[in-house]
Coordinates of C-alpha atoms in Angstrom, one line a residue:
X590 CA 26.2 -4.4 -1.1
X591 CA 25.7 -5.4 -4.8
X592 CA 25.1 -3.9 -7.5
X593 CA 22.7 -3.3 -9.8
X594 CA 23.2 -1.1 -13.6
X595 CA 21.5 1.8 -14.3
X596 CA 19.3 2.5 -17.7
X597 CA 19.0 5.4 -19.6
X598 CA 14.9 6.4 -21.4
X599 CA 15.9 4.4 -24.4
X600 CA 17.1 1.1 -22.2
X601 CA 21.5 1.0 -22.5
X602 CA 23.2 0.6 -19.5
X603 CA 24.0 4.4 -18.2
X604 CA 26.3 3.5 -15.3
X605 CA 25.3 0.9 -12.3
X606 CA 24.7 1.7 -8.3
X607 CA 25.6 0.2 -4.7
X608 CA 22.7 -1.4 -3.2
X609 CA 23.6 -1.4 0.6
X610 CA 23.2 -4.8 2.3
X611 CA 22.0 -3.7 5.7
X612 CA 18.6 -2.9 3.4
X613 CA 18.7 -4.1 0.3
X614 CA 20.3 -7.6 1.5
X615 CA 18.9 -8.4 5.4
X616 CA 17.3 -11.8 6.0
X617 CA 13.6 -11.6 5.5
X618 CA 11.3 -11.8 8.4
X619 CA 8.1 -13.5 7.7
X620 CA 5.2 -13.2 10.7
X621 CA 7.2 -10.0 11.2
X622 CA 6.5 -8.1 7.7
X623 CA 2.5 -10.0 7.8
X624 CA 2.3 -8.7 11.1
X625 CA 3.0 -5.2 8.9
X626 CA 1.4 -5.6 6.4
X627 CA -1.9 -6.5 8.4
X628 CA -1.4 -3.5 10.8
X629 CA -1.1 -1.2 7.2
X630 CA -4.3 -2.7 5.7
X631 CA -6.6 -2.1 9.1
X632 CA -5.7 1.1 9.1
X633 CA -6.8 1.9 5.7
X634 CA -10.7 0.6 7.1
X635 CA -12.7 3.3 7.2
X636 CA -14.4 1.7 10.5
X637 CA -17.9 3.6 10.3
X638 CA -20.4 0.7 9.3
X639 CA -22.7 1.5 11.5
X640 CA -26.4 -1.2 12.4
X641 CA -29.9 0.1 14.4
X642 CA -30.3 -2.2 16.9
X643 CA -33.8 -2.2 18.6
X644 CA -33.3 1.0 20.9
X645 CA -32.2 2.8 17.5
X646 CA -34.9 2.1 15.2
X647 CA -38.3 4.7 15.1
X648 CA -41.2 3.6 15.8
X649 CA -42.8 0.1 17.6
X650 CA -43.6 2.3 20.5
X651 CA -47.4 0.7 20.9
X652 CA -47.6 -2.9 21.6
X653 CA -48.7 -4.8 18.4
X654 CA -51.5 -6.6 19.7
X655 CA -52.7 -7.5 23.2
X656 CA -50.5 -9.7 25.3
X657 CA -53.5 -13.1 26.1
X658 CA -55.8 -14.5 24.2
X659 CA -54.6 -14.4 20.8
X660 CA -52.6 -18.0 20.5
X661 CA -49.4 -16.0 19.2
X662 CA -46.4 -15.4 21.3
X663 CA -46.5 -12.9 23.5
X664 CA -44.9 -9.2 21.7
X665 CA -43.9 -6.1 22.4
X666 CA -42.7 -4.1 20.1
X667 CA -42.9 -4.7 15.7
X668 CA -38.9 -3.4 16.0
X669 CA -37.9 -6.0 17.4
X670 CA -34.7 -8.3 15.8
X671 CA -37.5 -11.2 14.9
X672 CA -39.7 -8.2 13.0
X673 CA -38.5 -7.1 9.2
X674 CA -37.7 -3.6 9.3
X675 CA -37.3 -4.7 13.1
X676 CA -33.3 -3.7 15.2
X677 CA -30.0 -6.0 14.5
X678 CA -28.3 -7.9 17.1
X679 CA -24.8 -7.1 17.7
X680 CA -24.7 -5.6 14.6
X681 CA -21.4 -3.4 13.4
X682 CA -20.8 0.0 15.4
X683 CA -18.2 2.3 14.0
X684 CA -15.0 1.9 15.5
X685 CA -11.3 2.7 15.2
X686 CA -9.4 -0.7 13.3
X687 CA -5.9 0.8 13.4
X688 CA -3.6 -1.5 14.9
X689 CA -0.4 0.4 16.6
X690 CA 3.7 -1.0 15.0
X691 CA 6.6 0.5 16.4
X692 CA 8.6 2.0 13.9
X693 CA 11.2 -0.6 13.7
X694 CA 9.5 -3.2 13.2
X695 CA 7.9 -1.2 9.7
X696 CA 11.7 -0.7 9.0
X697 CA 12.3 -4.3 9.1
X698 CA 9.3 -5.3 7.8
X699 CA 10.5 -3.0 4.5
X700 CA 14.2 -3.7 4.4
X701 CA 13.2 -7.3 4.3
X702 CA 10.6 -7.0 1.5
X703 CA 13.2 -4.8 -0.4
X704 CA 15.9 -7.6 0.1
X705 CA 13.8 -10.8 -1.0
X706 CA 13.4 -8.4 -4.5
X707 CA 16.8 -7.6 -4.5
X708 CA 17.8 -11.5 -4.5
X709 CA 15.2 -12.0 -7.1
X710 CA 17.5 -9.6 -9.2
X711 CA 13.6 -7.7 -9.4
X712 CA 15.3 -4.3 -8.2
X713 CA 16.4 -2.0 -11.7
X714 CA 17.4 1.4 -11.0
X715 CA 16.3 4.0 -14.4
X716 CA 18.3 7.2 -14.9
X717 CA 14.4 8.6 -16.2
X718 CA 11.0 7.4 -18.3
X719 CA 10.8 9.9 -20.5
X720 CA 14.0 13.0 -21.8
X721 CA 13.6 15.8 -22.6
X722 CA 11.0 18.3 -20.3
X723 CA 7.6 17.1 -21.8
X724 CA 5.7 14.2 -20.5
X725 CA 4.5 11.4 -22.9
X726 CA 3.1 8.3 -21.1
X727 CA 3.7 6.0 -24.4
X728 CA 7.4 6.7 -23.9
X729 CA 7.9 6.1 -20.2
X730 CA 5.9 2.4 -20.6
X731 CA 7.8 2.1 -23.6
X732 CA 10.9 2.8 -21.4
X733 CA 9.7 1.0 -18.7
X734 CA 8.9 -2.6 -21.0
X735 CA 12.8 -2.5 -21.9
X736 CA 13.2 -3.2 -18.3
X737 CA 10.2 -5.3 -16.9
X738 CA 7.2 -7.2 -18.8
X739 CA 5.8 -8.2 -15.0
X740 CA 2.2 -7.2 -15.4
X741 CA 2.1 -5.4 -11.4
X742 CA 5.3 -2.8 -11.2
X743 CA 6.5 -0.3 -8.7
X744 CA 7.9 2.6 -9.9
X745 CA 9.5 4.5 -6.9
X746 CA 9.6 8.7 -7.9
X747 CA 11.3 11.5 -6.0
X748 CA 9.0 14.0 -4.3
X749 CA 10.0 16.6 -7.3
X750 CA 10.0 14.6 -10.4
X751 CA 6.5 15.3 -11.4
X752 CA 7.6 14.9 -15.4
X753 CA 7.8 10.7 -14.6
X754 CA 4.9 11.1 -12.2
X755 CA 3.0 12.6 -15.0
X756 CA 3.7 10.8 -17.8
X757 CA 3.3 6.9 -15.8
X758 CA -0.1 7.8 -14.0
X759 CA -2.5 6.4 -16.1
X760 CA -1.2 2.8 -16.9
X761 CA -3.0 0.1 -15.2
X762 CA -0.2 -1.9 -14.5
X763 CA 2.3 0.7 -12.9
X764 CA 1.7 2.1 -9.0
X765 CA 3.4 5.2 -8.3
X766 CA 5.2 6.5 -5.4
X767 CA 6.5 8.8 -3.5
X768 CA 10.5 7.1 -2.2
X769 CA 9.6 8.7 0.9
X770 CA 6.2 6.6 1.5
X771 CA 7.8 3.5 0.8
X772 CA 6.5 0.5 2.3
X773 CA 6.1 -3.4 2.6
X774 CA 2.5 -3.8 1.4
X775 CA 3.2 -2.2 -1.6
X776 CA 6.7 -3.7 -2.5
X777 CA 5.3 -7.3 -1.8
X778 CA 2.5 -6.7 -3.9
X779 CA 4.5 -5.7 -7.1
X780 CA 6.1 -8.3 -8.7
X781 CA 9.6 -5.7 -9.2
X782 CA 10.9 -2.8 -7.9
X783 CA 11.5 0.3 -10.5
X784 CA 13.7 3.3 -8.9
X785 CA 14.5 6.4 -10.7
X786 CA 18.0 7.4 -9.9
X787 CA 16.5 10.3 -7.6
X788 CA 14.6 8.8 -6.2
X789 CA 17.1 5.5 -4.9
X790 CA 18.8 8.4 -3.8
X791 CA 16.5 10.1 -1.8
X792 CA 15.5 6.3 -0.2
X793 CA 19.3 6.2 0.9
X794 CA 19.4 9.8 1.9
X795 CA 22.9 10.0 -0.5
X796 CA 22.5 13.4 -0.5
X797 CA 22.8 14.8 3.4
X798 CA 25.8 12.2 3.7
X799 CA 27.0 13.6 1.2
X800 CA 26.6 16.8 3.1
X801 CA 28.0 15.8 6.3
X802 CA 30.7 14.2 5.0
X803 CA 31.9 17.7 3.1
X804 CA 31.5 18.9 6.6

């Protein structure tokens, strides 16, 4: 188990937090992460592409010219694929691109991606991006730049953190995500991962674990 500093909105150290080794210090399985990312991107495809074949194109019911005597190749319809405006041969049809990925594979891939970022010291924790109760993009970006200068940053917020969400949603270099939606693709495509303290606790299930311990 390793620890990482927790910074406040001014960029000063406000404490530290432990990163569990079973999540942030496991061996990254690259083929597994590749399979999970491919499945995730495939599931995002609409699959609505459609081209009409010769039977679906309107018109073309009449034979364009007689069978014999013209010197030209025989034709039965101007909607055949070789004609302009004709049907498409083996064109795309609506389909479902999604792949079945077991939950354990998704969890293992996400842990491998987080561990890779943590080993490179690219996982950060911050108390909040804005001090006070009023959203401020300028203040939030200033706080973020004290943590990282990366051009692609994944910021993980808790499900109830509206203040930080409103403050950072318009920043082009930041991708916001709730802790419950954290996934392998977004971790790998980002240069740095920044958790708020509440989001990290929510992701690790700290409050639930504390309640069980008090019983």
